[in-house]
CSV table of C-alpha atoms and ligand atoms in Angstrom, one decimal:
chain,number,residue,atom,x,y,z
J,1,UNK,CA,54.6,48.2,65.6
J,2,UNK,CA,56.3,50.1,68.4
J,3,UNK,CA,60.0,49.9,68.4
J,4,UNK,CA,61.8,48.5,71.2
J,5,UNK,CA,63.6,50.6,73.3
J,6,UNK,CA,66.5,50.1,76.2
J,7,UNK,CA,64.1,51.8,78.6
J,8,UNK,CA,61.2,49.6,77.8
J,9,UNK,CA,59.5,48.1,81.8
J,10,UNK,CA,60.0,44.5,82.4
J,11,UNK,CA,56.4,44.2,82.0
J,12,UNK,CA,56.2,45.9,78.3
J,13,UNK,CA,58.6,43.0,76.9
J,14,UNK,CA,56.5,40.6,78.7
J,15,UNK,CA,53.3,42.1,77.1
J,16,UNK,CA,55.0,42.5,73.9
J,17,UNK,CA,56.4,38.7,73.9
J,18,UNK,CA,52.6,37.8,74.5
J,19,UNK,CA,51.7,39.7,71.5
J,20,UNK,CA,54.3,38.7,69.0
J,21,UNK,CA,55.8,35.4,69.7
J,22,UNK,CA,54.7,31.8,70.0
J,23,UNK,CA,57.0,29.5,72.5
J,24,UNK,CA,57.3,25.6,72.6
J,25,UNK,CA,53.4,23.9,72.7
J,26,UNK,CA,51.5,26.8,73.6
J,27,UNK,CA,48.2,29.0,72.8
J,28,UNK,CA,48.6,32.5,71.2
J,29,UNK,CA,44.9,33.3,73.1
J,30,UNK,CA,46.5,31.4,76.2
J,31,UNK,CA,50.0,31.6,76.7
J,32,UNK,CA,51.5,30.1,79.9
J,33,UNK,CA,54.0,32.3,81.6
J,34,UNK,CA,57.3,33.4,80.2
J,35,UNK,CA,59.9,34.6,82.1
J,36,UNK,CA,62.4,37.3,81.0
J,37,UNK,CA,65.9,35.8,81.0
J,38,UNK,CA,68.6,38.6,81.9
J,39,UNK,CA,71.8,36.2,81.8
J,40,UNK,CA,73.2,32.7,82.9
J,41,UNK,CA,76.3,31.6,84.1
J,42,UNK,CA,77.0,28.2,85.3
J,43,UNK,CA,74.1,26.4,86.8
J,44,UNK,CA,71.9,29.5,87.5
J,45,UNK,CA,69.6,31.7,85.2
J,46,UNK,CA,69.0,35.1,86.2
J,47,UNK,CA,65.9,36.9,85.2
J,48,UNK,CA,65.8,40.3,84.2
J,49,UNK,CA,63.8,41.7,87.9
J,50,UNK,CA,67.1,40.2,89.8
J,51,UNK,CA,65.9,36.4,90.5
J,52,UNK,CA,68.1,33.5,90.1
J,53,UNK,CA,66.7,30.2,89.7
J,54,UNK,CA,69.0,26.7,89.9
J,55,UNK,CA,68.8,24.9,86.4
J,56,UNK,CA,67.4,21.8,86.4
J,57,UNK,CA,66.8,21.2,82.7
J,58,UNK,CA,70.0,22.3,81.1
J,59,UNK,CA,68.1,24.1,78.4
J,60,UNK,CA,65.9,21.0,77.1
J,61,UNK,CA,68.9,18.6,78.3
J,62,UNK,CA,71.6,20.6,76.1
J,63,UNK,CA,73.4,22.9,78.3
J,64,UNK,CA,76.0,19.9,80.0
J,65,UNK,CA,78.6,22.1,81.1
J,66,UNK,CA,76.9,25.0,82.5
J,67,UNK,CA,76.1,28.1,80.6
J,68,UNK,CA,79.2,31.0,79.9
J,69,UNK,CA,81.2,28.3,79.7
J,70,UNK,CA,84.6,30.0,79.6
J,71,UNK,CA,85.8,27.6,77.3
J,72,UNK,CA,83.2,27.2,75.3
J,73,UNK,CA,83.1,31.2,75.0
J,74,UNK,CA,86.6,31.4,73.9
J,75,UNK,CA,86.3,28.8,71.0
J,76,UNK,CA,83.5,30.2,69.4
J,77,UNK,CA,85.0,33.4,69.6
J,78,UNK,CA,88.4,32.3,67.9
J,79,UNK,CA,85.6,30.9,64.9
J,80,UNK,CA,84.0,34.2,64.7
J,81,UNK,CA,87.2,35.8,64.2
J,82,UNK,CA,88.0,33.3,61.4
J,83,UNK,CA,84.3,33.4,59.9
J,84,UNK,CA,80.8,32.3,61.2
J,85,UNK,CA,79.2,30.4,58.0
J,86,UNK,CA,80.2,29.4,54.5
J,87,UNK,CA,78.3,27.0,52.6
J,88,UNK,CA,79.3,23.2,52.8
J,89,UNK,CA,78.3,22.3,49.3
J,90,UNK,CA,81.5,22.9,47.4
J,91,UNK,CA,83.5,24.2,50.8
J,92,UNK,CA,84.6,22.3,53.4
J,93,UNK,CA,86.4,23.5,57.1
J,94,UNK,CA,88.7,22.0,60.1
J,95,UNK,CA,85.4,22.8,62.5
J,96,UNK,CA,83.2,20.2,60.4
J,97,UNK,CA,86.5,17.6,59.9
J,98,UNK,CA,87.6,18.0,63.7
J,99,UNK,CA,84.1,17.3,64.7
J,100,UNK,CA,82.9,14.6,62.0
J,101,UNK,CA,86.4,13.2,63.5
J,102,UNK,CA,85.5,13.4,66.9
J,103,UNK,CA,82.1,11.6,66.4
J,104,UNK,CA,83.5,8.4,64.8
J,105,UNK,CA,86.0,8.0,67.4
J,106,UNK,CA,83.4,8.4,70.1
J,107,UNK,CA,80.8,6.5,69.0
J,108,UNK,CA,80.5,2.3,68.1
J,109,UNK,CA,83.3,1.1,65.4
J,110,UNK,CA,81.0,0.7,62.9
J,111,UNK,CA,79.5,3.9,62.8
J,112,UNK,CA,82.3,5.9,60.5
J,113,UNK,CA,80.4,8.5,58.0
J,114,UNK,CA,78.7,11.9,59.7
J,115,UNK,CA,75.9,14.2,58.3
J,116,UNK,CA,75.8,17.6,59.8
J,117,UNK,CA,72.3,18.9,60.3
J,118,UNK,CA,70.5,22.1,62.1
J,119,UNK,CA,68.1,20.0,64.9
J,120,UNK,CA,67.2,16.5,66.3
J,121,UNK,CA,64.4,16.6,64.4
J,122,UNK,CA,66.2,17.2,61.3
J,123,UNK,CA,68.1,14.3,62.0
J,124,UNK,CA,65.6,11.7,62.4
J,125,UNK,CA,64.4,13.4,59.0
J,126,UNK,CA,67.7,12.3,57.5
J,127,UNK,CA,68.2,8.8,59.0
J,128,UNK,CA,64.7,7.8,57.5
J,129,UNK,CA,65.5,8.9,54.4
J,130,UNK,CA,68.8,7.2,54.6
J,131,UNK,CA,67.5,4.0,54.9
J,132,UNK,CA,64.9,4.4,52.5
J,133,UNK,CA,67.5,5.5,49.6
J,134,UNK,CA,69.4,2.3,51.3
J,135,UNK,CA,67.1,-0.2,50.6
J,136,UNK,CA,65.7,1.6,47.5
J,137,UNK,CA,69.4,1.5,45.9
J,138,UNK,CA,69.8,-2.6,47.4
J,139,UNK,CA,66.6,-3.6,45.0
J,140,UNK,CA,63.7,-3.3,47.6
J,141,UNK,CA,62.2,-0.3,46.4
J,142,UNK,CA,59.1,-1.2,48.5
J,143,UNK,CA,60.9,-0.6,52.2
J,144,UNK,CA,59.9,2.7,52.8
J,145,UNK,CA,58.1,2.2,56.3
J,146,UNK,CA,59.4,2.2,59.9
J,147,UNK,CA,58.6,0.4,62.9
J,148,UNK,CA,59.0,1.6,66.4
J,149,UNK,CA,58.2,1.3,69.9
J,150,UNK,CA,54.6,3.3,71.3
J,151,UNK,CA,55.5,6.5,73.7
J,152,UNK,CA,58.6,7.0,71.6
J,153,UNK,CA,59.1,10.9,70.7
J,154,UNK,CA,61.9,11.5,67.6
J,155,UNK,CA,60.9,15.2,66.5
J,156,UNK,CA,58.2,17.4,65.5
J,157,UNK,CA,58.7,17.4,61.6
J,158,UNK,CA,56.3,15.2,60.2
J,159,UNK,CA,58.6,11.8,59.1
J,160,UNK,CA,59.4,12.2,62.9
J,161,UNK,CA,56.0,13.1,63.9
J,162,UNK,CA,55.0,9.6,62.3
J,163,UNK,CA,57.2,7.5,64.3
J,164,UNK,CA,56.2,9.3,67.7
J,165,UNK,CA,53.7,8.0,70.4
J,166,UNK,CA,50.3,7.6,68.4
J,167,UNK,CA,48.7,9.0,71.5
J,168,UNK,CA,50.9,11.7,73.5
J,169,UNK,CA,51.9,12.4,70.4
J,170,UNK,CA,50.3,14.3,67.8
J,171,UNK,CA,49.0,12.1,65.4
J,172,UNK,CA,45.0,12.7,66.2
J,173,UNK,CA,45.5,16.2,64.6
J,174,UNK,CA,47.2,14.9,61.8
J,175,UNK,CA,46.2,11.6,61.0
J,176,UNK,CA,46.0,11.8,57.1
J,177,UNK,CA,49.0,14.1,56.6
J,178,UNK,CA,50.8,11.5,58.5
J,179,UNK,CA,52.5,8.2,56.9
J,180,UNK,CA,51.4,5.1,58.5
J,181,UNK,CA,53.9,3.6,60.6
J,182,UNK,CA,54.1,0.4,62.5
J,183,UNK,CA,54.2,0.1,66.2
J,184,UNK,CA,54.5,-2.1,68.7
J,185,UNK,CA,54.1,-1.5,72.4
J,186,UNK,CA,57.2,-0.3,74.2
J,187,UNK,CA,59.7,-2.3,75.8
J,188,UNK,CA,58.8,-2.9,79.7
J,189,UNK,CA,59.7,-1.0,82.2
J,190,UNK,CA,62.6,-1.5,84.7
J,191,UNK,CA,66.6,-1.6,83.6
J,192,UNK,CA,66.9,-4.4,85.8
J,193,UNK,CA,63.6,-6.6,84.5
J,194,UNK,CA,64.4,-9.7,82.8
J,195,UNK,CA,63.9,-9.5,79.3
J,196,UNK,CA,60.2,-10.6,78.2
J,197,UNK,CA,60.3,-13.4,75.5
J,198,UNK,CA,56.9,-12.4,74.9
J,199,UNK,CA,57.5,-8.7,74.5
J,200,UNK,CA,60.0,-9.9,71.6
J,201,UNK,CA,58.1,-12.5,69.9
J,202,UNK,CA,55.4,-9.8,69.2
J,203,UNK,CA,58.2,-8.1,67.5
J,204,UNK,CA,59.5,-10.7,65.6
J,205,UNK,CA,55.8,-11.6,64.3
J,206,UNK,CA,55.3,-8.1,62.8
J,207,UNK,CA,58.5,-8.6,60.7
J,208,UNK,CA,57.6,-11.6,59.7
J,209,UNK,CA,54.6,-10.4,58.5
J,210,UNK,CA,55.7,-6.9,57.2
J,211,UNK,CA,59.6,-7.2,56.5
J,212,UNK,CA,59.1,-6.5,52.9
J,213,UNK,CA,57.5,-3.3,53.6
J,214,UNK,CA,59.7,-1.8,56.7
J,215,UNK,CA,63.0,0.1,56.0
J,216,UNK,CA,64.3,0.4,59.6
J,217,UNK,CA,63.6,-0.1,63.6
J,218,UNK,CA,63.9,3.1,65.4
J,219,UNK,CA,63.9,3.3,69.2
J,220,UNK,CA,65.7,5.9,72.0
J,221,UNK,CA,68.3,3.5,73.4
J,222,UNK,CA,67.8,2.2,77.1
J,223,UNK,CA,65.6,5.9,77.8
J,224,UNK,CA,62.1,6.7,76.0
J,225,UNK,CA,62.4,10.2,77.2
J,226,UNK,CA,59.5,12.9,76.2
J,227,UNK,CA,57.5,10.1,75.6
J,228,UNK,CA,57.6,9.2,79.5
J,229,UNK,CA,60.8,9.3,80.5
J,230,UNK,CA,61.0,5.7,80.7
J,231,UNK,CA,63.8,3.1,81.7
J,232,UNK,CA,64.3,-0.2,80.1
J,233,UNK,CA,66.6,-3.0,80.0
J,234,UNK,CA,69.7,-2.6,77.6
J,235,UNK,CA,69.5,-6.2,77.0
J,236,UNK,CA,66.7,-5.3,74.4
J,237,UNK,CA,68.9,-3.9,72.1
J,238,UNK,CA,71.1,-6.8,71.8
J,239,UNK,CA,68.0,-8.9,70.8
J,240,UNK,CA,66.5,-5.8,68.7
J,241,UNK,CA,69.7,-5.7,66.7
J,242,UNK,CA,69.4,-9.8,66.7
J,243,UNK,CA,65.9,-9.6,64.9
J,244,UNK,CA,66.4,-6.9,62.7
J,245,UNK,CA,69.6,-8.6,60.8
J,246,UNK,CA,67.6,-11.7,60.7
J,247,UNK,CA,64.6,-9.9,58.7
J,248,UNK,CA,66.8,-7.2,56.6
J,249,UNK,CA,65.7,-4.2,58.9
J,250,UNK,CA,68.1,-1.3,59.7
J,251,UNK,CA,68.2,0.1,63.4
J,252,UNK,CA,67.6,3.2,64.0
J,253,UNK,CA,68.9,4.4,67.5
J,254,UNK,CA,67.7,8.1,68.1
J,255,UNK,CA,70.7,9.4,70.7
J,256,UNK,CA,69.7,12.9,70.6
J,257,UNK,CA,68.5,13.2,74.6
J,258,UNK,CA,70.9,9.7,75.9
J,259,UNK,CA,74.0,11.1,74.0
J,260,UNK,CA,77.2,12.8,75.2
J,261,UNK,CA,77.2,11.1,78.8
J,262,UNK,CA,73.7,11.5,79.5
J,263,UNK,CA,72.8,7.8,81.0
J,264,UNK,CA,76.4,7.4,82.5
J,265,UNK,CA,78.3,6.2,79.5
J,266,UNK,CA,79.3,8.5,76.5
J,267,UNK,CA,76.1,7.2,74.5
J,268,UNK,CA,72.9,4.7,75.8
J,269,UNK,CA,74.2,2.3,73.1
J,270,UNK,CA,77.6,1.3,75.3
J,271,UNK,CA,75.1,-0.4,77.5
J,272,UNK,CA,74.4,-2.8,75.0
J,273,UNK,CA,77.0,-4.7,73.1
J,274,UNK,CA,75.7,-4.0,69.9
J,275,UNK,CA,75.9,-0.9,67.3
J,276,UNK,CA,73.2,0.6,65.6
J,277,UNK,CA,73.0,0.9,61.6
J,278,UNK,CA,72.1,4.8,61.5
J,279,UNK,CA,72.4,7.0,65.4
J,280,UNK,CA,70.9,10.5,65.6
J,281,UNK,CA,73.0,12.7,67.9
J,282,UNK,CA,71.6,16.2,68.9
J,283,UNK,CA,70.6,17.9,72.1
J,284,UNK,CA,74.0,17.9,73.9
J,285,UNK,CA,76.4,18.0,71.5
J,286,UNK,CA,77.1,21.8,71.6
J,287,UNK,CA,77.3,22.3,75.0
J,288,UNK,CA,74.0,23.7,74.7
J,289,UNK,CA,75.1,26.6,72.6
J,290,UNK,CA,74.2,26.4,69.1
J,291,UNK,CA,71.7,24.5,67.2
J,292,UNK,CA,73.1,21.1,65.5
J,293,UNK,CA,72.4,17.1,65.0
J,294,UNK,CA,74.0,14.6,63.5
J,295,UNK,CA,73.4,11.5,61.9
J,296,UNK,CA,76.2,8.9,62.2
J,297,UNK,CA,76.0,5.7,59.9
J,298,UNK,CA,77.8,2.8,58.8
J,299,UNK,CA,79.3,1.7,55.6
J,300,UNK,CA,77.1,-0.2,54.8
J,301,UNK,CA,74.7,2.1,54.6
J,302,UNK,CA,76.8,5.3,53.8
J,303,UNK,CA,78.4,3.0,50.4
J,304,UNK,CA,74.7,1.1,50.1
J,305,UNK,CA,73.3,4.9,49.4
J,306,UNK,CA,75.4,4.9,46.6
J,307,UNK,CA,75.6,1.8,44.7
J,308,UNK,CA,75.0,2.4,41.1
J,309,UNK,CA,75.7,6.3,41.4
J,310,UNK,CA,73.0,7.2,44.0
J,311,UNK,CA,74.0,10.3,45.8
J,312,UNK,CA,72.1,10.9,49.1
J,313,UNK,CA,69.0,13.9,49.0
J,314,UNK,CA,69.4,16.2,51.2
J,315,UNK,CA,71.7,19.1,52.0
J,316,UNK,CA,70.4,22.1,54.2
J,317,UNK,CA,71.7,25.7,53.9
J,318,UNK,CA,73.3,25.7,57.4
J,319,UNK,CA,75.0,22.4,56.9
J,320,UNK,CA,77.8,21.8,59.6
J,321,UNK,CA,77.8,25.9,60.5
J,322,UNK,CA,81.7,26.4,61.3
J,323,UNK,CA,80.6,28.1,64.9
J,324,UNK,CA,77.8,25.4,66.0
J,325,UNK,CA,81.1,22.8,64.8
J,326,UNK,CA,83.2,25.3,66.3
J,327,UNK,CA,80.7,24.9,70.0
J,328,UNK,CA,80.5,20.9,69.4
J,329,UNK,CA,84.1,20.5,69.3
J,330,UNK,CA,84.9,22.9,72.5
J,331,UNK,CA,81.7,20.9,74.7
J,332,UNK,CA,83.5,17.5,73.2
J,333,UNK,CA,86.9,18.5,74.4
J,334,UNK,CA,85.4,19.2,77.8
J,335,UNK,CA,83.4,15.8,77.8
J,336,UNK,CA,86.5,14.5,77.4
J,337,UNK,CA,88.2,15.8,80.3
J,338,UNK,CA,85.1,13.9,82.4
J,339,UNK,CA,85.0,10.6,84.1
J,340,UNK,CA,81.3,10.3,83.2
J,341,UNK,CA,80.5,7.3,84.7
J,342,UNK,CA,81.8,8.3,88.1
J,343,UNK,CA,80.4,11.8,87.6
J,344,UNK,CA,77.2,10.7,86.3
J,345,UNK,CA,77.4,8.2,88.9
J,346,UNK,CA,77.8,10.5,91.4
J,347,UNK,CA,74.7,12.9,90.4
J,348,UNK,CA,72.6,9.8,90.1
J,349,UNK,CA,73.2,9.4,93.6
J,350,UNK,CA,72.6,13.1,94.8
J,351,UNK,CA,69.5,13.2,92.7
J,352,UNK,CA,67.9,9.8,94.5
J,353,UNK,CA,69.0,11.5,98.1
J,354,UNK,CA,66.8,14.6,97.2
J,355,UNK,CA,64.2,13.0,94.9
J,356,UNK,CA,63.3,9.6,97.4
J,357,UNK,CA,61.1,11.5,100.2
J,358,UNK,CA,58.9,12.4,97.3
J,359,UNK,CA,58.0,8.8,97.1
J,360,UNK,CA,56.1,9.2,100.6
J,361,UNK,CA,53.5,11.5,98.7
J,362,UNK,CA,49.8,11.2,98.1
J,363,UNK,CA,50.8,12.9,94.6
J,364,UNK,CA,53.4,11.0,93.9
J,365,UNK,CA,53.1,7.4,91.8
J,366,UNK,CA,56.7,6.4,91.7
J,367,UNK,CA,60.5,8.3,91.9
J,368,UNK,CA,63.2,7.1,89.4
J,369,UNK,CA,66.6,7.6,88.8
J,370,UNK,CA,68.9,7.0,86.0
J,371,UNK,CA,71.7,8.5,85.2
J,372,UNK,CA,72.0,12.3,85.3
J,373,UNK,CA,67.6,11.9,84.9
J,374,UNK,CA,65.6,11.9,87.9
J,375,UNK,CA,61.6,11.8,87.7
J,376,UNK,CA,59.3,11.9,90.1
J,377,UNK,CA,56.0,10.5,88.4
J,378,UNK,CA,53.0,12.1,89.6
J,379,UNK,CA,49.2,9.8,89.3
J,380,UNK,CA,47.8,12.9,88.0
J,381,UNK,CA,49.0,15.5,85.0
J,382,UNK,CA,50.4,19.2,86.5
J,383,UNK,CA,48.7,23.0,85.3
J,384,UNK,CA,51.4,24.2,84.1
J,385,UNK,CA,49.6,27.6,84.4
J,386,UNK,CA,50.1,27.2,88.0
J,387,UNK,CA,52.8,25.4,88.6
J,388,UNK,CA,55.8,27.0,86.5
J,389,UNK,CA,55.4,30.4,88.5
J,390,UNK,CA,55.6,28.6,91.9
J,391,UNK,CA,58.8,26.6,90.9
J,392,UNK,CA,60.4,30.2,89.9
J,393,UNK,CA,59.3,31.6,93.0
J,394,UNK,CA,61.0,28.7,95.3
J,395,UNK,CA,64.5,30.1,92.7
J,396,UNK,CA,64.5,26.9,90.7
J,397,UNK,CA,64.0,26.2,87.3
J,398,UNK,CA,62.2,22.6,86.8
J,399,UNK,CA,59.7,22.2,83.9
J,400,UNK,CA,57.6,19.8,84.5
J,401,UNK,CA,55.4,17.9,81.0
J,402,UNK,CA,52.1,15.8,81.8
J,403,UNK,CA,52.5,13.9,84.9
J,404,UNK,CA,56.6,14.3,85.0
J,405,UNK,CA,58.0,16.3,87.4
J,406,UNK,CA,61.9,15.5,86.5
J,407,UNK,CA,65.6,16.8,86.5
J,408,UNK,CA,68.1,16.6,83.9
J,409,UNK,CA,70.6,19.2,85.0
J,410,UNK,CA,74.2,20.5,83.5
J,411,UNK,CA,76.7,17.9,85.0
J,412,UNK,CA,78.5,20.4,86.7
J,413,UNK,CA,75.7,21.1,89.6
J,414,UNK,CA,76.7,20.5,92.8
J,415,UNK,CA,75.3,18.5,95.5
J,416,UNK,CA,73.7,21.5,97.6
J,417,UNK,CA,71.7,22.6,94.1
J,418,UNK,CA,70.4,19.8,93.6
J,419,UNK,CA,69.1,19.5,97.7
J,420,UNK,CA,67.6,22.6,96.4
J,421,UNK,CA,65.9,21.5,93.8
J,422,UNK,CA,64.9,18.3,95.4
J,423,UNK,CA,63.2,20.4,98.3
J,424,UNK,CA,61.3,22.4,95.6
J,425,UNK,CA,59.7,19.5,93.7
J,426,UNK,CA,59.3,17.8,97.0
J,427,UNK,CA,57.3,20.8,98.6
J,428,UNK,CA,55.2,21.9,95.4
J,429,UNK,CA,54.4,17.4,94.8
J,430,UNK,CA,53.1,17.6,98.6
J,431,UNK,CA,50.2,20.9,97.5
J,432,UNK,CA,48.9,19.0,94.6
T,501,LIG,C1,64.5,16.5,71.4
T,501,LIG,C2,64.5,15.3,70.7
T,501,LIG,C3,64.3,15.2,69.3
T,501,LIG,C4,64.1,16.5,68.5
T,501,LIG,O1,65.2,17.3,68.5
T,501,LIG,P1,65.0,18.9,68.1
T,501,LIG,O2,66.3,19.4,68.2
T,501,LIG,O3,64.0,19.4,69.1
T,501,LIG,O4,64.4,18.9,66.8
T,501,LIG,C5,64.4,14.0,68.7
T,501,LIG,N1,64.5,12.8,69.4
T,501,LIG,C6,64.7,12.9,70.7
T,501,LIG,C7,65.0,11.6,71.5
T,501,LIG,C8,64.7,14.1,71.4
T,501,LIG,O5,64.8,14.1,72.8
């Protein structure tokens, strides 16, 4: 294996990358283009040949306040100085307390007991299990199944693999390493359709039928997001709350894209009135910086877990890592300093002023906004082969999945980046 070396061209690392690494969902034979990443600093990437491309992801919907985030720099430095990891079974730290702290006072009242974990995917991982040691430690050994809404995505581990779309997801490859799961087709479309008695009545007969079997509901509040990126009416959650007490179901809300100000309020839950039994928090809630999830639960099921002794199972190495606490509490404090809805507010109305002319395409099926997410849904799926390069050559960075072109940028972008990007999607939409 060569070695690497400071004089290496651009094109050697590129070759080399090709080579040695895999990336998100692609072909070793077949790779789609990579680009070389020099630095970042606020809203803009810089590539290591001198471009600069205007973020329109924030880092898979993480980076919220802009990358070299002086801030955020200086706390995780002070941690580093203190120390960067010591186990959390047997040791605990202010980072993890100040955070776990944080959390509970954010999120629904009833939602009071925090477990640290290293992704979203992890996450979901623990909130099934939770309510499976829940209703195995209540007597009803024989809940161990979930039910959830199709074109759902809740992680790529395989309990979260399970409860993702049976289609767009990945189930066809892995149908008998995969547990069986019960879904029912997701809630319509629309935050401001009236809620469909129908839609819920299908709901309600597939508890009826399969109560005894199903541990928990889990659904992405008010936004199924890789699944689609798809809006619904809060209102469901009211009723899905309704008809899971009424059949001894726990719900599930998986937070990890919708949290930390992402649909206008602090989570997608606060446009319900209701509170979930178990919420997954991920994504956003270091700023972007580190890797960490959470999963937040109520007494119920926190002291359920461990009626008649039961301790919970899991506990991963990198439990509640003092710097990714240390990044979480710094991106909280700045949260804090927000007025989301306003700000939120105010980039859901840049991002429908740029997005709309879209809507006047042949390409283009519909244009939504909600929220700091704008989509502009094309009737046919992109190349992503062609299309990535083209983005990066009109300096944006937009990364389009199936037939989503869409924006979900840091929420400190200003109104003139976000023209730009709006022009970009708008001119690549109108060469399809
Ligand atoms: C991204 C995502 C996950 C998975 O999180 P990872 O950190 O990628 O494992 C789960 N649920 C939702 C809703 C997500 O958007």
């Amino acid at each position: 294996m060569p070695a690497l070396d400071t004089t290496k061209k651009l094109q050697d690392y590129i070759e080399l990358d090709k080579q040695l690494l895999w990336h998100p969902y692609t072909s070793m034979s077949h790779p789609t283009p990579h680009f070389l990443v020099k630095k970042a600093q606020g809203c803009v990437i810089e590539l290591e040949d001198g471009r600069q491309l205007i973020d329109g992801m924030s880092s898979w919907w993480s980076v919220i306040h802009g990358y070299s985030h002086p801030y955020m720099n200086e706390k995780i430095q002070h941690q580093l100085s203190q120390f960067a990891h010591v186990m959390f079974g047997g040791f605990t730290h202010k980072p993890a307390i100040e955070l776990a702290q944080k959390l509970v006072a954010m999120t629904p009242a009833p939602l009071q007991r925090v477990f640290f974990s290293d992704s979203g995917s992890v996450s979901v991982e623990v909130a099934l299990k939770m309510a499976i040691q829940y209703w195995h430690s209540q007597g009803k050994p024989k809940k161990q199944f979930f039910a959830t809404p199709k074109s759902g995505y809740h992680g790529d581990t395989f309990a979260a693999m399970s409860v993702c779309d049976p289609e767009n997801g990945m189930h066809n490859l892995f149908t008998g390493a995969l547990t069986q799961q019960f879904f029912v087709p997701p809630p319509p479309t629309g935050i401001e359709q009236s809620v469909s008695q129908a839609y819920l009545q299908e709901i309600r007969e597939l508890f009826n039928e399969h109560h005894h079997t199903i541990a928990a509901f889990i659904i992405e509040p008010v936004v199924q997001n890789a699944g689609g990126m798809r809006f619904y009416n809060p209102e469901y959650l009211n009723h899905l709350r309704a008809l899971c007490d009424e059949f001894d179901i726990l719900l599930i809300f998986d937070e990890i894209a919708t949290g930390f100000g992402r649909t206008g309020k602090t989570f997608a839950t606060e446009h319900s009135q209701i509170s979930p039994d178990i919420m997954c928090v991920g994504k956003a809630l270091t700023g972007g910086y580190m890797t960490l999830a959470a999963t937040i639960t109520n007494d119920k099921v926190a002291l359920g877990i461990s009626d008649k002794g039961g301790v919970f199972m899991h506990g991963p190495t990198f439990m509640a890592n003092p710097m990714a606490c240390a990044a979480a509490n710094a991106s909280l404090e700045l949260l804090q300093g927000y007025d989301i809805e306003g700000k939120i507010g105010q980039l859901e109305g840049w991002m429908r002023t740029a997005l709309s002319p879209c809507q006047a395409l042949d390409s283009v099926k519909e244009v939504r906004c909600f929220g700091g997410i704008g989509v502009v849904e094309l009737h046919e799926p992109v190349n992503q082969h062609l299309i990535q390069p083209k983005f990066v050559e009109l300096g944006v960075w937009v990364r389009p999945f199936g037939k989503l072109i869409y924006l979900m940028p840091p929420y400190i972008i200003e109104q003139q980046q976000i023209d730009t990007l709006g022009k970009a999607i708008y001119q690549i939409a109108s060469e399809l």
